[in-house]
Coordinates of C-alpha atoms in Angstrom, one line a residue:
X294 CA 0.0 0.0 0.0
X295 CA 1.0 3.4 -1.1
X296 CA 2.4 5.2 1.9
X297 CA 0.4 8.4 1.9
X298 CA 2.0 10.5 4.9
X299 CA 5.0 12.1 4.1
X300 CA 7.7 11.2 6.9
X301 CA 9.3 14.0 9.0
X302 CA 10.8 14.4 12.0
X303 CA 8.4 16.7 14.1
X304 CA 8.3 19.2 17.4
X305 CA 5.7 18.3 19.2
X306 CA 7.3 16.0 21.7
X307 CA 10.6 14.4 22.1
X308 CA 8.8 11.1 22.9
X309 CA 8.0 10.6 19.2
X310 CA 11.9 10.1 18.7
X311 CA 12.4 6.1 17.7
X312 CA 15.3 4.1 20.1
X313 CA 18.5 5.8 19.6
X314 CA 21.3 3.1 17.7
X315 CA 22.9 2.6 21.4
X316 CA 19.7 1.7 23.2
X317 CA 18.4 -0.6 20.1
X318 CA 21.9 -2.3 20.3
X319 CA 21.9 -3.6 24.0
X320 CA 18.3 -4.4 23.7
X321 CA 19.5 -6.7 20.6
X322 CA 21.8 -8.0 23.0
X323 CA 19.5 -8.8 25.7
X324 CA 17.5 -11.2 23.5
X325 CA 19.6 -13.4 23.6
X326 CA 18.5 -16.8 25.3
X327 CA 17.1 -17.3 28.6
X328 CA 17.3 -15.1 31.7
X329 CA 16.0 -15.0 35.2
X330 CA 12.6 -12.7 35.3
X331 CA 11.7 -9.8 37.7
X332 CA 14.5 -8.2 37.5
X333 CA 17.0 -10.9 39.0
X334 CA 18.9 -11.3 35.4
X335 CA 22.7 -9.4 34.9
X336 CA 21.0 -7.0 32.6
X337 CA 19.2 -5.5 35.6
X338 CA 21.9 -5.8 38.0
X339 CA 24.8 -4.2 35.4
X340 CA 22.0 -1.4 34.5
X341 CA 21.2 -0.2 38.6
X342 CA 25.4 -0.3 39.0
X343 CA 26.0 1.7 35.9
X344 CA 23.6 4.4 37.4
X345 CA 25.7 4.2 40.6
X346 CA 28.7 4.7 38.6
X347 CA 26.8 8.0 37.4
X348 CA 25.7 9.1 40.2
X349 CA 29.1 8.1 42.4
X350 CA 27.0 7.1 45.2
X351 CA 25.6 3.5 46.3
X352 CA 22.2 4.5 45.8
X353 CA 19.0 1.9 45.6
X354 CA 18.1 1.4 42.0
X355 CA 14.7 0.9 40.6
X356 CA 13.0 0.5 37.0
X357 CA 9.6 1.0 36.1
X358 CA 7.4 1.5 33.2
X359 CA 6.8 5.5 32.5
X360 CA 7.4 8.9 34.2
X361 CA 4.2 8.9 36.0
X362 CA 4.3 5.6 37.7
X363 CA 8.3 6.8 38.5
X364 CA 6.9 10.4 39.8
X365 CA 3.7 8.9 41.8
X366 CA 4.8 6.2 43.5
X367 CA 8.1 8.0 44.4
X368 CA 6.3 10.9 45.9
X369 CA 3.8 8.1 47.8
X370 CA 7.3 6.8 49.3
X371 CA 7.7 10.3 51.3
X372 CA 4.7 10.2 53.2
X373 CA 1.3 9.4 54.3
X374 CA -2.3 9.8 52.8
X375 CA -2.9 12.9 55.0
X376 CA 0.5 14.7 53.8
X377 CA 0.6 16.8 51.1
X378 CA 3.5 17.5 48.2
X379 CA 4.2 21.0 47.1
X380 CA 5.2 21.7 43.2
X381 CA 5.3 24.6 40.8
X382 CA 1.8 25.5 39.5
X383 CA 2.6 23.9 36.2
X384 CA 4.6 20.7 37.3
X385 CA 4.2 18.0 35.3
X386 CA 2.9 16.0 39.0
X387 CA 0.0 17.9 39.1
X388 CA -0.7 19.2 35.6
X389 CA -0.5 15.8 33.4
X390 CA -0.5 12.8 36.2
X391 CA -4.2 12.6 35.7
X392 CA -3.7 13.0 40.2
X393 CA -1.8 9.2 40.1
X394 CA 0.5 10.8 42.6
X395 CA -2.5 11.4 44.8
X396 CA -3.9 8.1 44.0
X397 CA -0.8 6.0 44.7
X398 CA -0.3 7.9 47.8
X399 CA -3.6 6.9 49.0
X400 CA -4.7 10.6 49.4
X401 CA -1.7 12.7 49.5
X402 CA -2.5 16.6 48.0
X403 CA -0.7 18.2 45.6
X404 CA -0.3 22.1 46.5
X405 CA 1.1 24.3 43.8
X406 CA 3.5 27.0 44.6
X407 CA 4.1 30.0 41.8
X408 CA 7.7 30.7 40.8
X409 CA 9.1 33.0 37.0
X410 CA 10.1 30.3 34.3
X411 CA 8.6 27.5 35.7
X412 CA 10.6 27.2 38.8
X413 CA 9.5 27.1 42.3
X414 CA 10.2 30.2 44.2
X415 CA 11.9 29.1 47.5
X416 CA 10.6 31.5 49.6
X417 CA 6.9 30.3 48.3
X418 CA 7.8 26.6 50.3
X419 CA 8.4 28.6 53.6
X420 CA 5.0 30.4 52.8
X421 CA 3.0 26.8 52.4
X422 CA 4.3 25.4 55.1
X423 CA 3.1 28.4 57.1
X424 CA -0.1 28.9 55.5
X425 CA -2.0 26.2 58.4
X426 CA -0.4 23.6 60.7
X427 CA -3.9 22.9 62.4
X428 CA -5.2 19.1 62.0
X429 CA -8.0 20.1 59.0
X430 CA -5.4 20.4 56.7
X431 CA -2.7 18.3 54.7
X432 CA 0.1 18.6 56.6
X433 CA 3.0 19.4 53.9
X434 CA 6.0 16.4 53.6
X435 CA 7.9 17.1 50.3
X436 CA 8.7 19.2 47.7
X437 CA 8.8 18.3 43.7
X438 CA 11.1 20.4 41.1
X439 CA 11.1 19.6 37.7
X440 CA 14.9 19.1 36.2
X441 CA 14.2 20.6 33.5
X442 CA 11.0 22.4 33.5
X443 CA 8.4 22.0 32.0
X444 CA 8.7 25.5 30.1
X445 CA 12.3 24.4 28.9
X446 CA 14.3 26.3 31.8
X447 CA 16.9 24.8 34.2
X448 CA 17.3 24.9 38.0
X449 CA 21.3 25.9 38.5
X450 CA 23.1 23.9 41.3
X451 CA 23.0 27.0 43.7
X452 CA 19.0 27.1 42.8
X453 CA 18.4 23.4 43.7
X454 CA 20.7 24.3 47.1
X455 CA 18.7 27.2 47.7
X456 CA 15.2 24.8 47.6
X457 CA 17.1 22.2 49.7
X458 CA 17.8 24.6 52.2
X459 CA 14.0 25.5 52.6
X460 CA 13.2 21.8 52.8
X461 CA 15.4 20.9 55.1
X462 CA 14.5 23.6 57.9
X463 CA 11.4 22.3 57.4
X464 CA 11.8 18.6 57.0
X465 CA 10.6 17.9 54.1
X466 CA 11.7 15.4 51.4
X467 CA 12.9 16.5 48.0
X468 CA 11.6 14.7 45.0
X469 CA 13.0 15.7 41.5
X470 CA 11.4 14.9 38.1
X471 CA 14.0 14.3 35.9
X472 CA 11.9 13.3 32.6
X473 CA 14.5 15.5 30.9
X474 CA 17.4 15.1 33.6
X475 CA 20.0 14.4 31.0
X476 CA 19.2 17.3 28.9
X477 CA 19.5 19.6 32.5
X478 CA 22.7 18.3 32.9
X479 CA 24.2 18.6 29.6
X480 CA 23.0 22.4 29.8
X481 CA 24.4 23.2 33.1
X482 CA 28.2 21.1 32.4
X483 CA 27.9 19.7 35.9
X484 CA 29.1 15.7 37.3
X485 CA 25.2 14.0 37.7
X486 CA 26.0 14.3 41.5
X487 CA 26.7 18.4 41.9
X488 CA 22.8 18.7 40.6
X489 CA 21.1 15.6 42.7
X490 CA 22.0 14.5 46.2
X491 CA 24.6 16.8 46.9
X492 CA 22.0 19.3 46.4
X493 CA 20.0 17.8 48.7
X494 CA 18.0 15.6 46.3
X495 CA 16.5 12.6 47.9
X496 CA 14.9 10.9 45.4
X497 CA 15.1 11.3 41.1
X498 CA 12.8 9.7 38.5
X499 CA 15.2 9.9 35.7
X500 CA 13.9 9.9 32.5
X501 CA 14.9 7.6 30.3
X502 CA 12.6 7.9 26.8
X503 CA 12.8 11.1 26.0
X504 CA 16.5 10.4 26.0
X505 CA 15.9 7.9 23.6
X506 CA 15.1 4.4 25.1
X507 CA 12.0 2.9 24.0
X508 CA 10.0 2.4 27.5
X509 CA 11.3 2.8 31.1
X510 CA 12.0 5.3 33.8
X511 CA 14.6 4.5 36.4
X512 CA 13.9 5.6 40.4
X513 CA 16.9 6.8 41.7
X514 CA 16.8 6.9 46.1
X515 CA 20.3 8.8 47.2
X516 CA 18.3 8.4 50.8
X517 CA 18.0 4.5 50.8
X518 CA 15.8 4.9 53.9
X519 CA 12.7 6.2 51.5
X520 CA 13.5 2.9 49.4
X521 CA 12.2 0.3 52.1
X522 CA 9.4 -1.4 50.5
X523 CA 9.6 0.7 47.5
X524 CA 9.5 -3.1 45.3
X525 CA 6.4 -4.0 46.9
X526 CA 4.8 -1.2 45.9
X527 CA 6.3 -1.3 42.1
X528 CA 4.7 -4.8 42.2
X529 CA 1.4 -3.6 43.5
X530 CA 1.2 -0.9 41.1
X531 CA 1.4 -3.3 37.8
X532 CA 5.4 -1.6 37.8
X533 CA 7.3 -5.3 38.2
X534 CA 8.2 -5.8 34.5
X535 CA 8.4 -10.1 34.2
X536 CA 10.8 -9.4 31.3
X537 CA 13.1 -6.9 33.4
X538 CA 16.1 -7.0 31.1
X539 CA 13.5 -5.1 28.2
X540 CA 13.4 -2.4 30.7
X541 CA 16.8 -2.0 31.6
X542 CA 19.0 -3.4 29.0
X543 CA 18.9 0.0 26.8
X544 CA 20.1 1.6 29.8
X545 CA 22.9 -0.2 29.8
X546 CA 23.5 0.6 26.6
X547 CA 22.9 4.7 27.2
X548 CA 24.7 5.0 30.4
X549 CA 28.0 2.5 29.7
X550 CA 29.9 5.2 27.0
X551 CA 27.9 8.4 28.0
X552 CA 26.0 8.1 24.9
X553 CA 23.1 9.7 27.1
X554 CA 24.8 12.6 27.5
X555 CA 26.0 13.2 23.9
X556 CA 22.4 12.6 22.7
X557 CA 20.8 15.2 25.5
X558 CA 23.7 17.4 24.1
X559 CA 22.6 17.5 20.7
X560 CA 19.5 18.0 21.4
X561 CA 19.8 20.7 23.3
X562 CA 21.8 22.2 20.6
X563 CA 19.1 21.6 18.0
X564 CA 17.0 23.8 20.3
X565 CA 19.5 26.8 20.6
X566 CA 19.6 26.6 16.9
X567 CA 16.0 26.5 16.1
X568 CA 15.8 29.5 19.2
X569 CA 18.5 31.3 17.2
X570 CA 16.3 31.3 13.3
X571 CA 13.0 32.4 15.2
X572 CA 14.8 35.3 16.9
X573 CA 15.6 36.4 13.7
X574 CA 11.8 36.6 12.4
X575 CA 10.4 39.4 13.8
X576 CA 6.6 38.4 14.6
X577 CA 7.6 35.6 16.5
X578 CA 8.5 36.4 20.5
X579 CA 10.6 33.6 22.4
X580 CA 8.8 33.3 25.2
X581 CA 11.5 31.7 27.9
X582 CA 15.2 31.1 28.0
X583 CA 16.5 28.0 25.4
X584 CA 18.2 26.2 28.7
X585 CA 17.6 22.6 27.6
X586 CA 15.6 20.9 24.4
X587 CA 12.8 22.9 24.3
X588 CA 11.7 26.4 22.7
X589 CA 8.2 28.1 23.7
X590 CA 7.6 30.7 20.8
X591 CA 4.3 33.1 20.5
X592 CA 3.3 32.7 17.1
X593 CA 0.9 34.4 15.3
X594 CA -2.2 32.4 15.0
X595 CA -2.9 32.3 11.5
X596 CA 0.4 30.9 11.2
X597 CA -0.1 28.6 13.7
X598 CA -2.7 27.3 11.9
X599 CA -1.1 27.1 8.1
X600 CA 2.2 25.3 9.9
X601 CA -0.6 22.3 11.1
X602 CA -1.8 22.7 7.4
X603 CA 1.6 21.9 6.1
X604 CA 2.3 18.8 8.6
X605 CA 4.1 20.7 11.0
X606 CA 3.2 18.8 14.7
X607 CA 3.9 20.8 18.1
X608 CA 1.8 21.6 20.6
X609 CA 0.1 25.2 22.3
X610 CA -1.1 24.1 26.0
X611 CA 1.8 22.9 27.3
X612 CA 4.2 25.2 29.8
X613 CA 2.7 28.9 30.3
X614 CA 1.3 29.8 26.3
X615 CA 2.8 29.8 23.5
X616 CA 4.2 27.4 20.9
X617 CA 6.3 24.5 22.5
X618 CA 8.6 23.2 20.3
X619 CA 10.7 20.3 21.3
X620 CA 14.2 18.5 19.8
X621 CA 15.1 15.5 20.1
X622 CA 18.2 13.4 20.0
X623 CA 17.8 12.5 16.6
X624 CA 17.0 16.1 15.6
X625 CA 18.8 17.0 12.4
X626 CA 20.0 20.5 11.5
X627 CA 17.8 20.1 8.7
X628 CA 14.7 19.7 10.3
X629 CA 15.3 23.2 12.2
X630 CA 16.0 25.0 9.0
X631 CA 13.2 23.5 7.1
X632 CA 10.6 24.9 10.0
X633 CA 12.0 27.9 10.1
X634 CA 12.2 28.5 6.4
X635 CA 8.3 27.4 6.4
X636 CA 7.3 29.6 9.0
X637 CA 8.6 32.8 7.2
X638 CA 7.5 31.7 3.9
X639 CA 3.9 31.4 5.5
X640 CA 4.1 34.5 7.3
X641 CA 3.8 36.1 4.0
X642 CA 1.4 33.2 2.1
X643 CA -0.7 31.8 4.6
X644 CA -4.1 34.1 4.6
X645 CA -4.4 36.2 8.1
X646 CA -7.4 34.8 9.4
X647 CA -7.4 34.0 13.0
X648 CA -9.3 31.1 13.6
X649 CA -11.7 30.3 16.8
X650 CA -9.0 27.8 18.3
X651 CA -5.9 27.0 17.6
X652 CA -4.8 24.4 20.6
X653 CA -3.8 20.5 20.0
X654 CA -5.2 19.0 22.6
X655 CA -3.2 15.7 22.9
X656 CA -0.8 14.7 25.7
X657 CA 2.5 15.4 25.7

């Protein structure tokens, strides 16, 4: 059958990236024969001591399906039903979890707290805790940051410090969704541990198919205490993969050479250069700093509308407005170019009618 749909690479999400060539190889490798299920095979166990080797710390080592079961049943590890977790106002935990971190926590609330460019304000932790401490309300036990946000920004070393500090005076766990942790710390230039527990980070869900696995997050606890029972509740959850090695094999093969750093690189630098041609058209306003993989652009509508027209995928109701336009690791120069040479060819040819709506509503 004719293929009608013209192929392209788009910039709507970095989860419509394939496997990247060094994930695909050690999954290749991992179907090989037999090997002992639930996690018990050398795949698994080479895989968690690999992310030690990143991390330089003997931390406990978990895998799991997707970001949400790695964010919500981390965050349920912190606490009881009658805590509560505090976020940014846009975090991914309370914005596109669908509340799984309040159902796998058996009740625990999410409160937002506002912050510029997507990251929490650390004087806005202080203010929650504050706000009540009577027995009517959810007493607050940890605090989420996103690493990196979910408007494309970074938390520096001295920011994620500076939110420690906060959580610590009032003894509260820190949780850190790293969905795009390897693109923050090819941004910021920093050793995986200068931006995680020596921060103060207790707990990461680092991300691992956005990097360019296929399927699998990996829970990272630098406080082993929060880890106790943390498999029983993987297991309970639907999380225990039978078939581990499928999970944790392409880490293996992303983490032994630093090829998840060289692909969070490049697409990061994909970004700066697709940042770079809009700045150069003037109707278009970049709407946050290009700090990691993603650029949020206000467009004007019409051409919002003749891009979709063309094929162009990216979404408009992510972050805080705008256009977010995402790279990925396989990202070429090309593709950039190619959008950007569309979008001012448009500008002039596409009629100026702005239409009633102009979002995508589609997850992530």
């Amino acid at each position: 059958m004719k293929n009608l749909v013209e192929i392209r690479r788009h910039f709507a999400s970095d989860n419509y990236a394939g496997i990247c060539p060094e994930a695909w190889s050690a999954l290749a490798d991992a179907n090989q024969g037999h090997a002992v299920s639930y996690g018990e095979d050398p795949w698994t166990a080479r895989a968690a001591d690999l992310v030690r080797e990143v991390f330089e710390m003997h931390c406990e080592v978990f895998f799991v399906f997707n970001g949400t079961a790695a964010n919500s049943l981390s965050l349920a590890s912190t606490g009881q039903s009658y805590h509560s977790i505090l976020c940014h106002e846009i975090a991914h935990v309370e914005t596109d979890e669908c509340g799984a971190p309040e159902f796998f926590s058996n009740g625990m609330k999410v409160l937002q707290i506002p912050g510029a460019d997507g990251k929490i304000d650390p004087e806005g932790i202080e203010r929650a805790v504050r706000k009540r401490s009577d027995i009517h309300y959810p007493k607050p036990r940890a605090v989420s940051i996103t690493q990196a946000t979910e408007v494309g920004t970074v938390y520096s070393v001295d920011e994620v410090k500076a939110i420690w500090a906060r959580t610590k005076q009032s003894g509260l766990t820190l949780h850190m969704d790293g969905a795009r942790f390897a693109n923050a710390v090819a941004s910021l230039g920093v050793k995986p541990k200068e931006i995680t527990w020596q921060a103060g980070v207790d707990v990461l869900c680092f991300g691992g198919t956005k990097n360019g696995t296929h399927i699998g997050d990996t829970v990272v606890f630098f406080n082993r205490e929060l880890a106790e029972d943390f498999d029983y509740r993987c297991k309970q959850a639907g999380q225990l993969c039978s078939k581990m090695r499928f999970l944790s094999a392409p880490w293996v093969g992303m983490l032994q050479y630093g090829a998840w750093l060289r692909r969070a690189a490049h697409a990061n630098a994909m970004a700066r250069r697709l940042r770079d041609g809009l700045k150069e058209i003037s109707e278009v306003k970049i709407l946050f700093p290009t700090q990691a993989n993603a650029v949020f652009a206000d467009l004007p509508p019409y051409v919002i509308v003749a891009l979709r027209q063309t094929g162009w995928k990216f979404y408009t109701f992510i972050g805080q407005g705008g256009c977010r336009l995402m790279c990925a690791w396989d990202t070429h120069e090309s593709d950039v170019d190619r959008f950007v040479a569309d979008l001012k060819r448009l500008l002039v040819e596409a009629p100026k009618v702005i239409p009633s709506a102009t979002a995508n509503h589609r997850k992530l």
